[in-house]
XYZ file of C-alpha atoms in Angstrom:
120
model
C 16.811 -21.087 -3.769
C 19.616 -20.359 -6.186
C 23.089 -20.168 -4.691
C 25.911 -18.190 -6.176
C 29.330 -19.747 -5.672
C 31.348 -16.540 -5.530
C 30.820 -13.256 -3.757
C 33.325 -10.512 -4.431
C 33.124 -7.663 -1.939
C 33.913 -4.144 -3.042
C 37.437 -3.082 -2.202
C 38.936 0.416 -2.141
C 41.163 1.029 -5.119
C 43.740 3.776 -5.415
C 44.583 4.728 -8.975
C 47.364 7.087 -9.943
C 46.262 8.865 -13.152
C 48.728 8.771 -16.033
C 49.366 12.328 -17.186
C 50.206 11.690 -20.831
C 48.572 12.972 -24.015
C 45.885 10.833 -25.595
C 47.173 8.712 -28.491
C 45.858 9.726 -31.953
C 43.364 6.834 -32.095
C 41.901 7.907 -28.737
C 41.761 11.554 -29.827
C 39.926 10.548 -33.027
C 37.487 8.476 -30.952
C 36.774 11.358 -28.598
C 36.369 13.876 -31.442
C 33.831 11.634 -33.191
C 31.916 11.198 -29.953
C 32.029 14.932 -29.213
C 30.307 15.697 -32.528
C 27.384 13.518 -31.437
C 27.372 14.927 -27.907
C 27.288 18.506 -29.237
C 24.374 17.622 -31.551
C 22.533 16.111 -28.585
C 22.736 19.337 -26.603
C 21.618 21.632 -29.449
C 18.659 19.421 -30.380
C 15.457 21.416 -29.700
C 13.931 18.324 -28.054
C 16.712 18.224 -25.455
C 15.670 19.071 -21.899
C 18.584 20.548 -19.953
C 19.390 18.825 -16.676
C 17.828 15.492 -17.656
C 19.480 12.382 -18.966
C 23.031 12.363 -20.250
C 25.684 14.362 -18.393
C 29.162 14.338 -19.968
C 32.286 13.515 -17.982
C 35.668 15.200 -17.866
C 36.971 12.877 -20.564
C 40.627 13.895 -20.212
C 40.518 13.006 -16.499
C 38.689 9.749 -17.200
C 41.267 8.776 -19.843
C 44.191 9.506 -17.502
C 42.570 7.503 -14.696
C 41.710 4.489 -16.857
C 45.203 4.580 -18.378
C 46.636 4.531 -14.858
C 44.442 1.571 -13.966
C 45.437 -0.304 -17.128
C 49.127 0.391 -16.502
C 49.047 -1.294 -13.088
C 46.926 -4.283 -14.109
C 48.563 -7.686 -13.960
C 45.765 -9.303 -15.981
C 43.098 -8.303 -18.497
C 40.618 -6.007 -16.834
C 36.834 -6.107 -17.110
C 35.113 -2.745 -17.111
C 31.434 -1.885 -16.788
C 30.055 1.648 -16.897
C 26.603 2.252 -15.440
C 24.987 5.119 -17.337
C 27.273 4.859 -20.349
C 25.544 7.483 -22.498
C 27.340 7.793 -25.823
C 29.827 5.045 -24.906
C 32.841 7.349 -24.682
C 34.254 5.838 -21.495
C 33.462 2.301 -22.650
C 35.403 3.090 -25.834
C 38.344 4.346 -23.762
C 38.359 1.066 -21.832
C 38.336 -0.981 -25.047
C 41.180 1.135 -26.468
C 43.147 0.314 -23.306
C 42.646 -3.420 -23.876
C 39.877 -3.997 -21.360
C 36.796 -6.146 -21.797
C 34.267 -3.321 -21.579
C 30.493 -3.087 -21.292
C 28.074 -0.216 -20.872
C 24.663 -0.021 -19.249
C 22.334 2.735 -20.476
C 18.585 3.163 -20.025
C 18.063 5.630 -22.899
C 17.449 3.621 -26.079
C 18.404 6.526 -28.342
C 21.763 6.925 -26.604
C 22.324 3.171 -26.832
C 21.729 3.270 -30.587
C 24.151 6.166 -31.087
C 26.764 4.530 -28.835
C 26.531 1.203 -30.688
C 26.890 2.944 -34.044
C 29.816 5.059 -32.859
C 31.624 2.070 -31.340
C 31.064 0.028 -34.523
C 32.339 2.829 -36.761
C 35.591 2.798 -34.783
C 35.912 -0.988 -34.622
C 35.384 -1.044 -30.863
């Protein structure tokens, strides 16, 4: 039997969103991602209600910025169902070590390309 030396229980976390405009680099990142997201939804092969569902990216940015502002050390971030990698990119832009988990291979490919194009 394999034993794991550390168990970290989930803890409630209160985050005060930071209500500031997105910096230009973040805005450029989101605009580039939005182009791909829009193309995804107009693709004739797309089935509405299945797969990727976009987030309220302004709210996500404000919340992650609030989390980053209160951090006393470098944060690690993992998004389950990362889609196009938008939120993972936000986390990287905020200085976090970020990872995404996505089951859809096509979305993974687009996310990797998008992140690479922006040096994230």
